[in-house]
mmCIF file of C-alpha atoms in Angstrom:
data_model
loop_
_atom_site.group_PDB
_atom_site.id
_atom_site.type_symbol
_atom_site.label_atom_id
_atom_site.label_comp_id
_atom_site.label_asym_id
_atom_site.label_seq_id
_atom_site.Cartn_x
_atom_site.Cartn_y
_atom_site.Cartn_z
ATOM 1 C CA GLN A 13 14.397 34.924 47.146
ATOM 2 C CA LYS A 14 11.196 34.090 48.963
ATOM 3 C CA GLU A 15 8.400 36.182 47.546
ATOM 4 C CA VAL A 16 4.759 36.803 48.077
ATOM 5 C CA GLU A 17 2.957 38.500 45.223
ATOM 6 C CA GLN A 18 -0.261 40.456 45.293
ATOM 7 C CA ASN A 19 -1.960 42.666 42.770
ATOM 8 C CA SER A 20 -1.538 46.168 44.187
ATOM 9 C CA GLY A 21 -4.922 47.273 42.856
ATOM 10 C CA PRO A 22 -6.834 49.389 43.463
ATOM 11 C CA LEU A 23 -9.645 46.873 43.413
ATOM 12 C CA SER A 24 -13.082 48.444 43.369
ATOM 13 C CA VAL A 25 -16.114 46.414 44.400
ATOM 14 C CA PRO A 26 -19.720 47.576 44.826
ATOM 15 C CA GLU A 27 -21.227 47.409 48.276
ATOM 16 C CA GLY A 28 -22.839 44.066 48.975
ATOM 17 C CA ALA A 29 -20.778 42.178 46.401
ATOM 18 C CA ILE A 30 -18.026 39.642 47.012
ATOM 19 C CA ALA A 31 -14.476 40.999 47.068
ATOM 20 C CA SER A 32 -11.826 38.502 45.988
ATOM 21 C CA LEU A 33 -8.201 39.107 46.931
ATOM 22 C CA ASN A 34 -5.451 36.894 45.597
ATOM 23 C CA CYS A 35 -1.910 36.071 46.580
ATOM 24 C CA THR A 36 0.790 33.737 45.261
ATOM 25 C CA TYR A 37 3.972 32.637 46.979
ATOM 26 C CA SER A 38 7.219 31.252 45.665
ATOM 27 C CA ASP A 39 8.555 29.232 48.597
ATOM 28 C CA ARG A 40 7.133 25.711 48.663
ATOM 29 C CA GLY A 41 8.377 25.476 52.243
ATOM 30 C CA SER A 42 5.761 28.001 53.342
ATOM 31 C CA GLN A 43 3.533 26.438 55.965
ATOM 32 C CA SER A 44 1.444 29.209 57.469
ATOM 33 C CA PHE A 45 -0.442 31.983 55.738
ATOM 34 C CA PHE A 46 -2.016 35.130 57.075
ATOM 35 C CA TRP A 47 -4.267 37.916 55.907
ATOM 36 C CA TYR A 48 -3.942 41.318 57.548
ATOM 37 C CA ARG A 49 -6.040 44.417 56.985
ATOM 38 C CA GLN A 50 -4.444 47.844 57.183
ATOM 39 C CA TYR A 51 -6.475 51.015 57.211
ATOM 40 C CA SER A 52 -4.774 54.172 56.000
ATOM 41 C CA GLY A 53 -2.527 55.570 58.724
ATOM 42 C CA LYS A 54 -3.019 52.558 60.989
ATOM 43 C CA SER A 55 -1.087 49.386 61.702
ATOM 44 C CA PRO A 56 -2.019 45.978 60.286
ATOM 45 C CA GLU A 57 -4.583 43.870 62.085
ATOM 46 C CA LEU A 58 -4.922 40.124 61.708
ATOM 47 C CA ILE A 59 -8.004 38.914 59.875
ATOM 48 C CA MET A 60 -7.309 35.232 59.390
ATOM 49 C CA SER A 61 -4.688 32.558 59.363
ATOM 50 C CA ILE A 62 -4.781 29.372 57.296
ATOM 51 C CA TYR A 63 -2.549 26.335 57.389
ATOM 52 C CA SER A 64 -4.296 23.551 55.457
ATOM 53 C CA ASN A 65 -5.519 23.226 51.897
ATOM 54 C CA GLY A 66 -9.126 24.209 51.436
ATOM 55 C CA ASP A 67 -11.381 26.882 52.824
ATOM 56 C CA LYS A 68 -11.555 28.472 56.235
ATOM 57 C CA GLU A 69 -14.506 30.669 57.079
ATOM 58 C CA ASP A 70 -14.856 33.341 59.734
ATOM 59 C CA GLY A 71 -17.949 35.472 59.498
ATOM 60 C CA ARG A 72 -17.953 37.310 56.179
ATOM 61 C CA PHE A 73 -14.370 36.270 55.461
ATOM 62 C CA THR A 74 -13.221 33.069 53.776
ATOM 63 C CA ALA A 75 -9.573 32.220 53.274
ATOM 64 C CA GLN A 76 -8.645 29.666 50.648
ATOM 65 C CA LEU A 77 -5.335 27.834 50.356
ATOM 66 C CA ASN A 78 -4.046 25.705 47.495
ATOM 67 C CA LYS A 79 -0.517 24.570 48.229
ATOM 68 C CA ALA A 80 -0.147 22.730 44.917
ATOM 69 C CA SER A 81 -0.760 25.986 43.047
ATOM 70 C CA GLN A 82 0.980 28.083 45.744
ATOM 71 C CA TYR A 83 -2.075 30.282 45.926
ATOM 72 C CA VAL A 84 -3.913 31.939 48.810
ATOM 73 C CA SER A 85 -7.042 34.003 48.534
ATOM 74 C CA LEU A 86 -9.396 35.967 50.743
ATOM 75 C CA LEU A 87 -13.072 36.379 49.953
ATOM 76 C CA ILE A 88 -15.129 39.061 51.639
ATOM 77 C CA ARG A 89 -18.856 38.505 51.334
ATOM 78 C CA ASP A 90 -21.443 41.281 51.572
ATOM 79 C CA SER A 91 -18.700 43.901 51.230
ATOM 80 C CA GLN A 92 -19.160 47.040 53.289
ATOM 81 C CA PRO A 93 -17.584 50.482 52.845
ATOM 82 C CA SER A 94 -15.769 49.811 56.135
ATOM 83 C CA ASP A 95 -13.922 46.978 54.387
ATOM 84 C CA SER A 96 -12.084 49.565 52.270
ATOM 85 C CA ALA A 97 -8.437 49.118 53.240
ATOM 86 C CA THR A 98 -5.178 47.578 52.101
ATOM 87 C CA TYR A 99 -5.072 43.817 52.537
ATOM 88 C CA LEU A 100 -1.710 42.195 53.181
ATOM 89 C CA CYS A 101 -0.979 38.554 52.483
ATOM 90 C CA ALA A 102 1.893 36.980 54.425
ATOM 91 C CA ALA A 103 3.608 33.612 54.466
ATOM 92 C CA LEU A 104 5.796 31.901 57.040
ATOM 93 C CA SER A 105 8.175 29.130 56.113
ATOM 94 C CA TRP A 106 8.865 26.148 58.318
ATOM 95 C CA GLY A 107 11.485 27.045 60.890
ATOM 96 C CA ALA A 108 11.546 30.700 59.876
ATOM 97 C CA GLN A 109 10.948 33.546 62.264
ATOM 98 C CA LYS A 110 9.876 36.355 60.011
ATOM 99 C CA LEU A 111 6.828 36.699 57.823
ATOM 100 C CA VAL A 112 7.213 37.455 54.144
ATOM 101 C CA PHE A 113 4.628 40.047 53.151
ATOM 102 C CA GLY A 114 3.133 40.840 49.805
ATOM 103 C CA GLN A 115 2.974 44.472 48.787
ATOM 104 C CA GLY A 116 -0.737 44.617 49.625
ATOM 105 C CA THR A 117 -3.923 45.080 47.610
ATOM 106 C CA ARG A 118 -5.855 48.286 48.050
ATOM 107 C CA LEU A 119 -9.566 47.542 48.175
ATOM 108 C CA THR A 120 -12.296 50.141 47.782
ATOM 109 C CA ILE A 121 -15.941 49.283 48.424
ATOM 110 C CA ASN A 122 -18.218 51.679 46.605
ATOM 111 C CA PRO A 123 -21.556 52.526 48.267
ATOM 112 C CA GLY B 16 -6.460 38.503 73.718
ATOM 113 C CA ALA B 17 -3.144 39.067 71.891
ATOM 114 C CA VAL B 18 -2.897 42.794 72.482
ATOM 115 C CA VAL B 19 0.276 44.694 71.672
ATOM 116 C CA SER B 20 0.792 48.275 72.784
ATOM 117 C CA GLN B 21 3.277 50.892 71.686
ATOM 118 C CA HIS B 22 4.359 54.075 73.372
ATOM 119 C CA PRO B 23 4.414 56.834 72.407
ATOM 120 C CA SER B 24 1.859 56.859 69.608
ATOM 121 C CA ARG B 25 3.287 60.041 68.188
ATOM 122 C CA VAL B 26 6.529 61.900 68.778
ATOM 123 C CA ILE B 27 8.067 65.044 67.352
ATOM 124 C CA CYS B 28 11.722 65.693 68.035
ATOM 125 C CA LYS B 29 14.562 67.891 66.919
ATOM 126 C CA SER B 30 17.260 66.644 64.592
ATOM 127 C CA GLY B 31 20.131 65.057 66.498
ATOM 128 C CA THR B 32 18.135 63.841 69.456
ATOM 129 C CA SER B 33 17.381 60.223 70.328
ATOM 130 C CA VAL B 34 13.928 58.750 70.607
ATOM 131 C CA LYS B 35 12.905 55.563 72.410
ATOM 132 C CA ILE B 36 9.820 53.605 71.392
ATOM 133 C CA GLU B 37 8.401 50.887 73.622
ATOM 134 C CA CYS B 38 6.527 47.798 72.450
ATOM 135 C CA ARG B 39 4.686 45.669 74.998
ATOM 136 C CA SER B 40 2.719 42.453 74.714
ATOM 137 C CA LEU B 41 -0.053 42.974 77.256
ATOM 138 C CA ASP B 42 -1.616 39.552 77.636
ATOM 139 C CA PHE B 43 0.963 37.106 76.381
ATOM 140 C CA GLN B 44 4.657 36.418 76.497
ATOM 141 C CA ALA B 45 6.583 37.049 73.316
ATOM 142 C CA THR B 46 9.922 35.388 72.754
ATOM 143 C CA THR B 47 10.176 37.187 69.438
ATOM 144 C CA MET B 48 9.247 40.723 68.503
ATOM 145 C CA PHE B 49 9.691 42.508 65.216
ATOM 146 C CA TRP B 50 10.234 46.120 64.267
ATOM 147 C CA TYR B 51 8.937 47.534 60.993
ATOM 148 C CA ARG B 52 9.056 50.908 59.324
ATOM 149 C CA GLN B 53 6.533 52.184 56.823
ATOM 150 C CA PHE B 54 6.784 55.297 54.705
ATOM 151 C CA PRO B 55 3.599 56.866 53.278
ATOM 152 C CA LYS B 56 1.940 54.756 50.583
ATOM 153 C CA GLN B 57 4.696 52.148 50.803
ATOM 154 C CA SER B 58 4.858 48.591 52.049
ATOM 155 C CA LEU B 59 5.933 47.477 55.481
ATOM 156 C CA MET B 60 9.682 47.131 55.737
ATOM 157 C CA LEU B 61 11.101 44.789 58.352
ATOM 158 C CA MET B 62 13.953 46.442 60.209
ATOM 159 C CA ALA B 63 14.939 43.794 62.718
ATOM 160 C CA THR B 64 13.925 40.678 64.586
ATOM 161 C CA SER B 65 14.301 40.826 68.336
ATOM 162 C CA ASN B 66 14.647 37.726 70.491
ATOM 163 C CA GLU B 67 14.366 37.994 74.250
ATOM 164 C CA GLY B 68 17.723 37.935 75.940
ATOM 165 C CA SER B 69 19.809 38.019 72.776
ATOM 166 C CA LYS B 70 20.996 40.492 70.199
ATOM 167 C CA ALA B 71 18.599 41.602 67.518
ATOM 168 C CA THR B 72 18.992 40.438 63.939
ATOM 169 C CA TYR B 73 18.945 43.389 61.583
ATOM 170 C CA GLU B 74 17.827 43.320 57.973
ATOM 171 C CA GLN B 75 20.259 44.274 55.278
ATOM 172 C CA GLY B 76 20.730 48.002 55.031
ATOM 173 C CA VAL B 77 19.470 48.794 58.538
ATOM 174 C CA GLU B 78 22.144 50.397 60.703
ATOM 175 C CA LYS B 79 22.273 48.593 64.020
ATOM 176 C CA ASP B 80 24.137 51.460 65.698
ATOM 177 C CA LYS B 81 21.438 53.893 64.672
ATOM 178 C CA PHE B 82 18.444 51.735 65.538
ATOM 179 C CA LEU B 83 19.173 50.182 68.912
ATOM 180 C CA ILE B 84 16.899 47.343 69.910
ATOM 181 C CA ASN B 85 16.618 45.873 73.379
ATOM 182 C CA HIS B 86 14.375 42.933 74.268
ATOM 183 C CA ALA B 87 15.066 42.527 77.953
ATOM 184 C CA SER B 88 11.883 40.733 78.939
ATOM 185 C CA LEU B 89 9.229 38.499 77.417
ATOM 186 C CA THR B 90 6.795 41.396 77.256
ATOM 187 C CA LEU B 91 8.897 44.402 76.343
ATOM 188 C CA SER B 92 11.073 45.413 73.420
ATOM 189 C CA THR B 93 12.407 48.907 72.809
ATOM 190 C CA LEU B 94 13.648 50.638 69.687
ATOM 191 C CA THR B 95 15.860 53.688 70.104
ATOM 192 C CA VAL B 96 16.443 55.883 67.095
ATOM 193 C CA THR B 97 19.742 57.566 67.854
ATOM 194 C CA SER B 98 20.721 60.971 66.481
ATOM 195 C CA ALA B 99 17.491 61.174 64.539
ATOM 196 C CA HIS B 100 17.370 63.097 61.269
ATOM 197 C CA PRO B 101 14.422 64.205 59.138
ATOM 198 C CA GLU B 102 14.841 61.196 56.857
ATOM 199 C CA ASP B 103 14.104 58.961 59.859
ATOM 200 C CA SER B 104 10.600 60.414 60.008
ATOM 201 C CA SER B 105 8.311 57.465 59.461
ATOM 202 C CA PHE B 106 5.674 55.178 60.958
ATOM 203 C CA TYR B 107 7.372 52.612 63.205
ATOM 204 C CA ILE B 108 5.374 49.505 63.988
ATOM 205 C CA CYS B 109 6.249 46.604 66.232
ATOM 206 C CA SER B 110 4.753 43.155 66.241
ATOM 207 C CA ALA B 111 4.975 40.316 68.716
ATOM 208 C CA ARG B 112 4.611 36.586 68.393
ATOM 209 C CA PRO B 113 3.330 34.575 71.347
ATOM 210 C CA SER B 114 5.816 31.972 72.503
ATOM 211 C CA GLY B 115 5.150 28.709 70.685
ATOM 212 C CA ALA B 116 2.844 30.294 68.118
ATOM 213 C CA ASP B 117 3.482 31.533 64.610
ATOM 214 C CA THR B 118 0.970 34.384 64.400
ATOM 215 C CA GLN B 119 2.244 37.938 64.708
ATOM 216 C CA TYR B 120 0.166 40.654 66.315
ATOM 217 C CA PHE B 121 0.918 44.257 65.538
ATOM 218 C CA GLY B 122 1.088 47.234 67.840
ATOM 219 C CA PRO B 123 -0.728 50.440 66.877
ATOM 220 C CA GLY B 124 2.448 52.094 65.621
ATOM 221 C CA THR B 125 4.460 55.188 66.480
ATOM 222 C CA ARG B 126 4.565 58.118 64.133
ATOM 223 C CA LEU B 127 7.941 59.834 64.361
ATOM 224 C CA THR B 128 8.514 63.304 62.973
ATOM 225 C CA VAL B 129 12.041 64.699 63.096
ATOM 226 C CA LEU B 130 12.293 68.443 62.547
#
């Protein structure tokens, strides 16, 4: 069973601090990793994708991938109340069509 | 770029009727589209994978005769909920993957309420 695990939270972070979201995956054949943000009542929107070990930065967001540890993380710097949402981690295995999603981490940024 | 639309955004219907939901990739061609369902405060649940020009692949436990999927073109997939019942009330979300890419982009979702 291919699994992606996330802490469901809720994770509370004060405004302006760094929010750290973590994800582990079981399938060593996973090649591509994605972070989606989902606001309550809305559909998921893509934040970042990452394919190689190391860090990938995009504005206030940094994705980190460690394939040896089967670990993906998302850092949000200078957290804003508008970052409050559920964050979904997803993995795609080589040759597979469908993403495997984690259950999501609910993040709350406190003003 | 990579915009996916869904229509309608919200639908209310009577029990026993059928409802069709459209999913369109507006600025790219999508060989593969996906249909998800999400109940309140629960995770996304993949219902089926739709490949253009071929039959959809349904996940275990999803009734293919109840949830009809058609992917007749590279920019359009439809989901028809046949003989809808109140327990089918949910948030239905499609996603599309550009041909040759591995990233999925989600539509805005369709909220179905069956009375």
